XYZ file of C-alpha atoms in Angstrom:
568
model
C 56.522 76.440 14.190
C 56.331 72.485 14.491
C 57.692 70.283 12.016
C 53.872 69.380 10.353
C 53.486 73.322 9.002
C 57.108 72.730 7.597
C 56.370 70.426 5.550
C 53.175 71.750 4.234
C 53.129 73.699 0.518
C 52.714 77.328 0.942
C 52.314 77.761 -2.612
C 48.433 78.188 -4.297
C 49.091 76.032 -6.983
C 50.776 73.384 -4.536
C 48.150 72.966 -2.259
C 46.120 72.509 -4.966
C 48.050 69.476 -6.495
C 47.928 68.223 -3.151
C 44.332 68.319 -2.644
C 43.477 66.770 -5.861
C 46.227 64.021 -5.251
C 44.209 63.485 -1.486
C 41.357 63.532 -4.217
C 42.525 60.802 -6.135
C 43.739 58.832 -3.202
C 40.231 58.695 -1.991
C 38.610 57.878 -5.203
C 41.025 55.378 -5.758
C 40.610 54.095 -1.895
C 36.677 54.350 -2.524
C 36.726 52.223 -5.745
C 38.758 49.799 -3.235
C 35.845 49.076 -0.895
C 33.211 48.954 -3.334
C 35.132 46.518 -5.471
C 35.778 44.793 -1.715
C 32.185 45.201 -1.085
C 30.911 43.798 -4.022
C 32.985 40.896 -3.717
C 31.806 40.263 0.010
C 28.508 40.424 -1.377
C 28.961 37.939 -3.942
C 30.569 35.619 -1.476
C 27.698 35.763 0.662
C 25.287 34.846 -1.886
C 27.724 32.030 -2.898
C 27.379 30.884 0.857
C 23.608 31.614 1.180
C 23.408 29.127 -1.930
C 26.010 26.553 -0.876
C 24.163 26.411 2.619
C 20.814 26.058 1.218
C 22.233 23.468 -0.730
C 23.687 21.298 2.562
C 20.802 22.111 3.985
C 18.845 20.313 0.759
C 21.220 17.477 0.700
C 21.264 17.048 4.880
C 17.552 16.855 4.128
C 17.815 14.375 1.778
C 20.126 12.528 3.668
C 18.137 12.228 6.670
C 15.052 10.770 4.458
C 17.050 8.368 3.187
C 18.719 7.308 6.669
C 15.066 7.297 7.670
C 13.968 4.813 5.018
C 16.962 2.279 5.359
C 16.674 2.688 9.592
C 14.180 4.650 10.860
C 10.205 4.207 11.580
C 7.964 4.122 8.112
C 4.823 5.732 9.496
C 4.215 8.729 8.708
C 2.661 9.878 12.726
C 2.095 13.809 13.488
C 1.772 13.297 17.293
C 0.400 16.458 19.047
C 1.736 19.131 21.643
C 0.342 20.889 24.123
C 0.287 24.060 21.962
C -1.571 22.313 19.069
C -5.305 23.763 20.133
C -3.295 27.399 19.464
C -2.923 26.812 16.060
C -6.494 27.321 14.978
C -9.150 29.565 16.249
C -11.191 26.588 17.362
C -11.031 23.474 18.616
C -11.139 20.075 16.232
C -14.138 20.637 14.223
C -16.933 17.788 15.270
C -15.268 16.759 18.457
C -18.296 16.961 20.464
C -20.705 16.854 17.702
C -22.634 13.419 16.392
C -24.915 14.684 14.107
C -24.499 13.689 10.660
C -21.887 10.960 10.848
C -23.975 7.885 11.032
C -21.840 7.178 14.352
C -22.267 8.321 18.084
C -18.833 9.645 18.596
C -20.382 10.415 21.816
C -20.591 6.920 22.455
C -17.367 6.273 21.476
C -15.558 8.659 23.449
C -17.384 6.908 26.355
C -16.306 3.580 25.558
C -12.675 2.647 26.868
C -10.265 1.674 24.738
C -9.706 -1.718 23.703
C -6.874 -2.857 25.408
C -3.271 -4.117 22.725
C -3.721 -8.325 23.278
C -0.744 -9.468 25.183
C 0.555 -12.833 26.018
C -0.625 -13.595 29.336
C -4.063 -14.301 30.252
C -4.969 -15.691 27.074
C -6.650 -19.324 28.819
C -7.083 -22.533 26.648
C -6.846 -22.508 23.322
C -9.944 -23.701 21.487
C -8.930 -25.464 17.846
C -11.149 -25.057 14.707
C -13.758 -28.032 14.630
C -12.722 -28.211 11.084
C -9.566 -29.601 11.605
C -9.093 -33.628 11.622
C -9.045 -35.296 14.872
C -6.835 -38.489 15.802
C -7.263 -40.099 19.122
C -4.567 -41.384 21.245
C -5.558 -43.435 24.067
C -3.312 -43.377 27.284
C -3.717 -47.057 28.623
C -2.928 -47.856 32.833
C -0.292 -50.147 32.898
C -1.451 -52.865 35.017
C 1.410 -52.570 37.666
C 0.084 -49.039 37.955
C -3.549 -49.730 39.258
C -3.755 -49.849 43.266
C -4.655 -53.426 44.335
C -7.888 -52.456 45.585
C -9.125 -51.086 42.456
C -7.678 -53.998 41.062
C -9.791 -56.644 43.055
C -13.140 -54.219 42.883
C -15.633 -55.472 40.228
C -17.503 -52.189 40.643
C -14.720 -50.366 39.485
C -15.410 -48.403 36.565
C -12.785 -48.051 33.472
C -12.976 -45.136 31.084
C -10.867 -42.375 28.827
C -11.095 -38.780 29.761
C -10.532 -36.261 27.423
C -7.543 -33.705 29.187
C -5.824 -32.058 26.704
C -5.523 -30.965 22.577
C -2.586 -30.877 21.092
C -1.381 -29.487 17.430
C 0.365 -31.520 15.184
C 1.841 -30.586 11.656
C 2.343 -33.479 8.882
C 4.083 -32.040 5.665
C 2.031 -31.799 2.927
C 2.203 -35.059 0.709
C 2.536 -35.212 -3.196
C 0.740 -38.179 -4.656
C 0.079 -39.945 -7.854
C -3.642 -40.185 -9.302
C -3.430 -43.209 -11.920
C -6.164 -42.653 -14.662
C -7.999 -45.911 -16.127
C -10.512 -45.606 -18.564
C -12.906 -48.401 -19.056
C -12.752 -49.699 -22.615
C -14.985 -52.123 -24.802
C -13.827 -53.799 -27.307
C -15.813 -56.311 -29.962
C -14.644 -58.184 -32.572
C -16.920 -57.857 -35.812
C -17.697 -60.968 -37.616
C -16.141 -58.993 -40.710
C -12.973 -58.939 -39.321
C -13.415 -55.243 -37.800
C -13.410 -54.022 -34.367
C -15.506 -51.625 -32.214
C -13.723 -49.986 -29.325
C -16.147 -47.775 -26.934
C -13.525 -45.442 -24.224
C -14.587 -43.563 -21.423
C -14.037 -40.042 -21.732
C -11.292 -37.838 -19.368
C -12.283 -35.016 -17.960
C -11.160 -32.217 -19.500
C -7.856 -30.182 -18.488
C -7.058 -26.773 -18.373
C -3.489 -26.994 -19.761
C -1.816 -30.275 -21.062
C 0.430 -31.202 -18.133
C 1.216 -33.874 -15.905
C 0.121 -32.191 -12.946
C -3.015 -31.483 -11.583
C -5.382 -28.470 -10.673
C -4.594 -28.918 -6.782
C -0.639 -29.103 -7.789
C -1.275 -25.497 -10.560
C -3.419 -23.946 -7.489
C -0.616 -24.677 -5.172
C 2.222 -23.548 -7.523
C 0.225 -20.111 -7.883
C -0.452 -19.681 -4.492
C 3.169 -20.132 -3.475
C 4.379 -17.889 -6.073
C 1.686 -15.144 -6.040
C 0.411 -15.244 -2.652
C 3.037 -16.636 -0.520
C 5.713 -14.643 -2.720
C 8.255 -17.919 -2.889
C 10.760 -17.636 -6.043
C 10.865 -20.703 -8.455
C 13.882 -22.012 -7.022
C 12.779 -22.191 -3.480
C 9.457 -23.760 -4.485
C 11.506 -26.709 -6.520
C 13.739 -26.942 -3.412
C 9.976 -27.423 -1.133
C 8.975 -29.899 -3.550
C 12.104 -32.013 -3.597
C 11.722 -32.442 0.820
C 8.441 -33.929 -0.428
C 9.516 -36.471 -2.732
C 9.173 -34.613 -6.292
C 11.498 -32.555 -7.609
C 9.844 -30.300 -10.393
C 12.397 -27.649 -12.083
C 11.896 -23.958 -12.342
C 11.712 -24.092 -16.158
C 8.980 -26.371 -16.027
C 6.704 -24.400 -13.404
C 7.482 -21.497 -15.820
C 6.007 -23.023 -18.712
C 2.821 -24.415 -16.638
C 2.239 -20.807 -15.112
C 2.648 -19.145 -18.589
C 0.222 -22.117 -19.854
C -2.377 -21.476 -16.446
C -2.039 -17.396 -16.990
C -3.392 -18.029 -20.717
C -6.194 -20.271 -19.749
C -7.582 -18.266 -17.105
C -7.050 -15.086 -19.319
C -10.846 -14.237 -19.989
C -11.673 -14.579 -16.178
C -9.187 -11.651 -15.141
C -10.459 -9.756 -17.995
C -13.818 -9.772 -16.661
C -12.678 -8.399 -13.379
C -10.718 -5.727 -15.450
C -13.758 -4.643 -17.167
C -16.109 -4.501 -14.361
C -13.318 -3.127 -11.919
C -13.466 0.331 -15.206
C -17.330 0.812 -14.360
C -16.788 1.752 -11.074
C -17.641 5.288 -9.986
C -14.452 5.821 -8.070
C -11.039 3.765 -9.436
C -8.110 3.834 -8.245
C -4.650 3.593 -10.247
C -1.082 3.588 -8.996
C 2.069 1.994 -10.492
C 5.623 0.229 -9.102
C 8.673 -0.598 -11.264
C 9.948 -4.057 -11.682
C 13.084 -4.891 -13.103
C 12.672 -7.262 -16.363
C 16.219 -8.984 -17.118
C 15.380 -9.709 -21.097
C 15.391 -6.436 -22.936
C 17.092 -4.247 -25.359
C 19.670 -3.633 -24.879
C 20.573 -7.047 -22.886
C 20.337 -6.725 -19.198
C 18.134 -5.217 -16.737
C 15.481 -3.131 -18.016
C 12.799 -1.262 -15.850
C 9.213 -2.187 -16.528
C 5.931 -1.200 -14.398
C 3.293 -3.200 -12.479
C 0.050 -0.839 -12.635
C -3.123 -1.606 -10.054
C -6.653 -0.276 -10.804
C -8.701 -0.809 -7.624
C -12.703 -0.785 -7.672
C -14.871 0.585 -4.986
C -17.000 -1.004 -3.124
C -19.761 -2.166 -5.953
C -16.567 -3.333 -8.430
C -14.282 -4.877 -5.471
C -11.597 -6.150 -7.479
C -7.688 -5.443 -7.272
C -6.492 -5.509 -10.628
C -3.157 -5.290 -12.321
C -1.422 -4.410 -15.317
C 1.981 -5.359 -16.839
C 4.001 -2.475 -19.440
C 7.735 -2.803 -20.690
C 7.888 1.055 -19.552
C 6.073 4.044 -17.618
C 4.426 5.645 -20.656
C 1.358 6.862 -21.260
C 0.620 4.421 -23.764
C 0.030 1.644 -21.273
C -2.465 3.459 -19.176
C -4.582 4.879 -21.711
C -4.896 1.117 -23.123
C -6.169 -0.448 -19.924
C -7.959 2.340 -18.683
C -9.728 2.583 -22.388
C -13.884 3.264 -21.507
C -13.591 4.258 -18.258
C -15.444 7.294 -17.033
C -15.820 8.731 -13.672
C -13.294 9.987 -10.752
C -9.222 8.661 -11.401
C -8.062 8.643 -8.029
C -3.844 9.075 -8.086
C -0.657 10.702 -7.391
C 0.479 13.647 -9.783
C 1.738 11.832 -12.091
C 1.905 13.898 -15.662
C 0.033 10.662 -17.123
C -3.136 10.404 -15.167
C -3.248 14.123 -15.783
C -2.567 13.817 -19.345
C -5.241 11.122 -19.971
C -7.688 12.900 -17.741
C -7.631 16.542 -19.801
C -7.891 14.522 -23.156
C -11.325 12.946 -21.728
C -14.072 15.210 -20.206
C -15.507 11.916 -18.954
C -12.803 11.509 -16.780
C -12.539 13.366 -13.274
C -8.888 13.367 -11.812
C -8.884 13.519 -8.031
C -6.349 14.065 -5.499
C -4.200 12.131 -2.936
C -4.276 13.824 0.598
C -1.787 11.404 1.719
C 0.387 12.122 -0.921
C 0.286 15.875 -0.043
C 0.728 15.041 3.950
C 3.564 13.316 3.157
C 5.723 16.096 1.492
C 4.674 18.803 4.290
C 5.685 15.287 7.059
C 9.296 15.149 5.353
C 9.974 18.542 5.713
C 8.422 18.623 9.190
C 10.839 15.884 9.918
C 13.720 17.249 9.254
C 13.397 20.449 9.635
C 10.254 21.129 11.897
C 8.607 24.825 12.477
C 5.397 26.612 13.302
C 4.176 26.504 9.373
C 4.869 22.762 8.801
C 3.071 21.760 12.025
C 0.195 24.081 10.860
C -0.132 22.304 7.913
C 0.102 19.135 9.473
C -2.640 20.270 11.814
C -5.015 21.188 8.942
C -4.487 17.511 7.519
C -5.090 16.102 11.067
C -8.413 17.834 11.294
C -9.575 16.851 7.709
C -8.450 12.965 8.604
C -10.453 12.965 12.385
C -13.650 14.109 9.856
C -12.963 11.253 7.641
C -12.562 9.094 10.671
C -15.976 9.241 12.470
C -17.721 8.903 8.675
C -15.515 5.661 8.305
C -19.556 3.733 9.197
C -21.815 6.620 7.079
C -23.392 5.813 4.315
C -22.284 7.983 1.021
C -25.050 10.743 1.490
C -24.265 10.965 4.732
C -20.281 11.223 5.010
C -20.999 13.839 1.981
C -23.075 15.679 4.022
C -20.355 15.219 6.628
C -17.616 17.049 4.406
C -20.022 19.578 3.098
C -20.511 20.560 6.604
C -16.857 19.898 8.320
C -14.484 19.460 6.038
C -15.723 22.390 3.206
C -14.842 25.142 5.882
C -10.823 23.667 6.725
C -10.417 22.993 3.486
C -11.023 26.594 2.365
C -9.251 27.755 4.912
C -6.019 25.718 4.541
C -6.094 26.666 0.459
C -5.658 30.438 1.887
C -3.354 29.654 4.533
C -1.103 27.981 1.845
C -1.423 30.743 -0.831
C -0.148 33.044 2.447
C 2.548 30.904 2.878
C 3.429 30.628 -0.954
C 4.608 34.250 -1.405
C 6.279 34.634 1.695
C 8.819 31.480 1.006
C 11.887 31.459 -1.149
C 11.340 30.089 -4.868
C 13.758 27.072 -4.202
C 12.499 26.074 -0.641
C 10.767 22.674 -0.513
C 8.270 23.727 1.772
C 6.852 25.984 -1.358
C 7.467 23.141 -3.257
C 5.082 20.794 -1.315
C 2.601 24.159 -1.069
C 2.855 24.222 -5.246
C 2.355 20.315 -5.477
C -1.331 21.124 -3.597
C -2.317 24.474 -5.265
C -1.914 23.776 -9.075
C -3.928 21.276 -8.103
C -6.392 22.294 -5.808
C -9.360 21.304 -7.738
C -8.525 17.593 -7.494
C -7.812 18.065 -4.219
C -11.001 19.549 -3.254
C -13.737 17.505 -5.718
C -13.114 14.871 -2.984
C -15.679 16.946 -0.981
C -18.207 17.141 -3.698
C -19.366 13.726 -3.524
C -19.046 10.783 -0.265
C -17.856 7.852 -2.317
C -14.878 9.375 -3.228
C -11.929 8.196 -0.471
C -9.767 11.515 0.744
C -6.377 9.799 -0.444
C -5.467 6.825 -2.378
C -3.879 4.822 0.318
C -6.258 1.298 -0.970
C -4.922 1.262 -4.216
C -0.784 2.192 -2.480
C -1.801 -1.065 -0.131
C -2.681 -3.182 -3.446
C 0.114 -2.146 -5.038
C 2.073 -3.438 -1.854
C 0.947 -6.434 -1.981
C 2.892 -7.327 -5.647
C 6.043 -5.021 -4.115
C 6.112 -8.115 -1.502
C 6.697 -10.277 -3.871
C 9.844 -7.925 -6.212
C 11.782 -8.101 -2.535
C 11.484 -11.758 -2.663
C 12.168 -12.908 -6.449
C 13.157 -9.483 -7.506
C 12.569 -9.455 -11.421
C 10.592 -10.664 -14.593
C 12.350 -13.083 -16.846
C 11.140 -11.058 -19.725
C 7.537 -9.365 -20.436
C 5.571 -12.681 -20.905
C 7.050 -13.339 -17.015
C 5.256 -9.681 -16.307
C 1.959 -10.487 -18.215
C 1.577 -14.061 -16.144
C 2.568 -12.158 -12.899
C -0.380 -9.338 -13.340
C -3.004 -11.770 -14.044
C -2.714 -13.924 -11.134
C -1.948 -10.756 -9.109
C -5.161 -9.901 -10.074
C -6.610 -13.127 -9.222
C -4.510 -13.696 -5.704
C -5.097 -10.068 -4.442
C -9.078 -9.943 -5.092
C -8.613 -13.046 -2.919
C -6.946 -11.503 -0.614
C -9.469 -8.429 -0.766
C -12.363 -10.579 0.329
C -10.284 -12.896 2.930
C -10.983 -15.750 0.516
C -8.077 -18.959 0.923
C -6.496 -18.316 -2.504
C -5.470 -22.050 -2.730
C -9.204 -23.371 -2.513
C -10.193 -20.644 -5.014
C -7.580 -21.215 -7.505
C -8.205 -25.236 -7.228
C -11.911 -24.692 -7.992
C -11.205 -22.088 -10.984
C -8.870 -24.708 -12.263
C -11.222 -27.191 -12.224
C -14.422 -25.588 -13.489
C -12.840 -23.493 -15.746
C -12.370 -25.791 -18.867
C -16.013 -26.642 -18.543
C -17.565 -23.574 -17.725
C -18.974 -21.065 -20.606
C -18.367 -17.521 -21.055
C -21.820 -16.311 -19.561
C -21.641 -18.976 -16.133
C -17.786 -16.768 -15.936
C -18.990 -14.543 -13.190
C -20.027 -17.334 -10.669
C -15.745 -17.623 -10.818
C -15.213 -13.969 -9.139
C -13.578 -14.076 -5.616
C -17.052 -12.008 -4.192
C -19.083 -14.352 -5.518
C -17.565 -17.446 -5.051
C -17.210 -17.107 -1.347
C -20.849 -16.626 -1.302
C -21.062 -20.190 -2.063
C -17.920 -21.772 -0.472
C -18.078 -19.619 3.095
C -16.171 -22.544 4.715
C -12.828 -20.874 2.603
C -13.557 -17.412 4.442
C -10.060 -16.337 6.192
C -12.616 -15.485 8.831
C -9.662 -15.048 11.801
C -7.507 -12.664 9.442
C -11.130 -10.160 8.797
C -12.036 -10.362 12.377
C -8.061 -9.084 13.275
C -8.404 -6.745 10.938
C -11.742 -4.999 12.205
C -10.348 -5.349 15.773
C -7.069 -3.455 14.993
C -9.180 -1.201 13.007
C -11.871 -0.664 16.146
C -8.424 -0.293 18.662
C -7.545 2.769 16.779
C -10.688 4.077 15.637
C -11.255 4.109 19.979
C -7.859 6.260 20.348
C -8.404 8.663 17.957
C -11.921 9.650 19.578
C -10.291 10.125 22.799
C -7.705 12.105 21.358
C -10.142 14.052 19.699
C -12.079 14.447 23.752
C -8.815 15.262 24.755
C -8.100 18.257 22.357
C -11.696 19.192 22.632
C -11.598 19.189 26.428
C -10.755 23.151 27.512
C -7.513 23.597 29.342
């Protein structure tokens, strides 16, 4: 017998004990691991949290390592795999009915080659410009002594060359007389007759050319106070911040009803646009920097002005003051505001941003790319290539366009997204960005109900840039009269800039006319109109460059659309 049966109980009632104590020993070792395993499992959610957390933050991190460094446009350039994605091809590639433009046409043409620097020949100057003639004379040592002694020899100036020369502008002094008559009354009295001045628009010793140029400067040319006085002093004239201040407050008064004519007619458009930046405002309560907001409501095409609005904060107070009376489609971002002030008034239809939506699903795809963000990416492309050849339709006809197109991706993208919605995790941002477009989706989609309504809101993000410009370069208000000055002649410099009209000439002539012009001969003063009559201010160079660069990619995105039509 070995020594394990020794030591084993041959007693009942032992081997009992003994088995219950293995018993207990096993329950106890079983409680042991569960404990163990419920701990293991609690650390792995802790980890599954904490990495979905890095993963959040790396995320973040690369966005904002992206906006201080990297590239700001937003591109979703294709792959070979993209025609997979969808059971057809790019909807309308080889189709040109019922876009008011032959794409067929266009694919044909070639595309317009980037300018580059060589092979640009002579440069021909503006005949507007003033000419001065300089005459290079033959010194007389220089003439050959046969031409010289010839009387038939005939002397004349060529014309070889143009050159471009700058002068700096000049300040000058305009001395006022007025004629006076004066006659001495036999009674001892006298009779004094005085030619009238013509009336000024603010009570300063400055003119409207020196106001237009101070607004222009500041406003369109984006130049802080100080660096304007420091301009002004190379020229001979030093005039202090504090006092162009007080003229601009004084100017921003006087020319008060004009911009609230274009703020009245830019609220009967049919489609507006509203979008809003924050400025920093140094004299608030409590002392210090406060935040305040610059708001732009842009008119379509019938109301073309680029309006703005000043508030001491981002409530909805502000907007539901300036856009009082409106009714029709609010074009925004999804901000609880325009929301807000669209569901108190059945008047007013809110309407989506499809740029705003690309952009969350670009972010993602950016920094952490897969199959379902470069679907979604896809279904935007398609919708935007639509939206491209009906850029030249009329509004029936890029509405029948969408109803015809677009109506059939757009349903099936809301599917697709409501798919991908229950199959992602409640914290993921890619749900996120799928949630931002389906709680929405009916201001997403009325954008297909009618052909004046623009997919996204990018005009009113570009007028917005245009006073965002300016924050980088003087950075803040003074205080909230500062703000009110700045969005009137925002208003006034970006229509300007809207209809490529020199904002100088137009502010010198507004200036001038405005102290003697009456409330109902106000509209002849509105940028579209007055270009009408003064053409010769027409930034004609900067429109043409812009419908060239807009033609250049029009022209590549039809042959990318050949391209992904073309079977492979």
């Amino acid at each position: 017998m070995d020594a394990f049966d020794v030591n084993l109980p041959r007693d009942i009632d032992a081997c009992h004990e003994l088995i219950l104590e293995l018993d207990r020993e096993r329950r106890r070792q079983a409680a042991v691991i569960a404990q163990q395993q419920e701990t293991i499992a609690q650390q792995q959610a802790i980890i599954a949290q904490q990495q979905e957390t890095i993963d959040r933050l790396q995320s973040d991190v690369d966005l904002l390592k992206r906006t201080l460094y990297g590239r700001r446009r937003e591109r979703f350039v294709d792959d070979a795999q993209q025609g997979l994605l969808f059971d057809s091809t790019i909807v309308g590639a080889d189709d040109d009915s019922g876009s008011g433009d032959d794409e067929e046409s266009d694919d044909d043409e070639p595309s317009p080659e980037r300018r580059t620097s060589k092979g640009r020949g002579r440069r021909l100057f503006p005949e507007l410009l003033p000419r001065k003639t300089v005459r290079h004379e033959l010194d007389e040592q220089e003439i050959p002594e046969e031409l010289r002694s010839d009387p038939t020899a005939r002397r004349f100036f060529k014309k070889t060359s143009e050159q471009l020369e700058f002068t700096p502008a000049s300040i000058h002094v305009i001395e006022h007389y007025q004629e006076v008559i004066v006659r001495d009354e036999a009674s001892g009295e006298t009779t004094i007759a005085t030619a009238k001045k013509p009336p000024q628009l603010i009570d300063a010793y400055a003119g409207p050319g020196f106001w237009a140029h101070l607004t222009a400067s500041r406003f369109a040319d984006h130049l802080p106070y100080y660096r304007q006085e420091d301009i002004l002093a190379r020229h001979g004239c030093r005039i202090g911040r504090g006092t162009q201040q007080r003229w601009l407050f004084a100017l921003a008064l006087a020319v008060a009803p004009l911009v609230e004519l274009m703020r009245r007619l830019a609220l009967q458009s049919e489609v507006l646009g509203c979008d809003e930046t924050p400025v920093k405002m140094l004299a608030g309560e409590p002392p210090g920097c406060t935040k305040t907001y610059l708001w732009s409501t842009v008119g379509d095409n019938a109301h073309p002005y680029d309006c703005f609005h000043f508030t001491p904060d981002r409530s909805r107070d502000g907007p539901e003051q300036f856009l009082a009376g409106f009714q029709g489609y609010l074009q925004s971002d999804a901000y609880t505001c325009y929301e807000r002030i669209a569901a108190a008034d059945d008047r007013i239809v809110p309407v989506g941003c499809w740029a705003h939506a690309r952009r969350k699903f670009e972010e993602i795809h950016f920094s952490a790319p897969s199959v379902r963000t470069h679907t979604a990416l896809g279904y935007f492309q398609r919708l935007y290539d639509i939206e491209d050849r009906a850029r030249d339709s009329s509004v029936s006809q890029r509405g029948a366009l969408r109803q015809r197109d677009a109506k059939p991706i757009v349903t099936e993208f809301h599917q697709w997204l409501l798919e991908q919605s229950e199959r992602e995790l409640p914290k993921s941002k890619l749900r996120a960005a799928i949630a931002y477009m389906t709680n929405r989706w009916q201001s997403f989609a009325c954008y297909l109900d009618h052909g004046a309504i623009p997919i996204d809101n990018n005009r009113t993000e570009a007028a917005l840039k245009y006073a965002v410009l300016g924050r980088k370069a003087w950075l803040f208000f003074g205080n909230s009269q500062g703000g009110e000055a700045a969005a009137t002649f925002f208003t006034l410099t970006k229509s300007c800039n809207r209809h490529h009209v020199d904002p100088f000439a137009y502010l010198r002539d507004v200036y001038t006319r405005l102290p003697t012009t009456p409330a109902s001969d106000l509209p002849s003063l509105l940028p579209d109109r007055w270009i009408d009559e003064h053409p010769q201010h027409r930034l004609q160079e900067r429109a043409d460059e812009a419908r060239q660069r807009a033609d250049r990619k029009r022209a590549r995105r039809a042959q990318r659309r050949a391209h992904a039509a073309t079977p492979r």
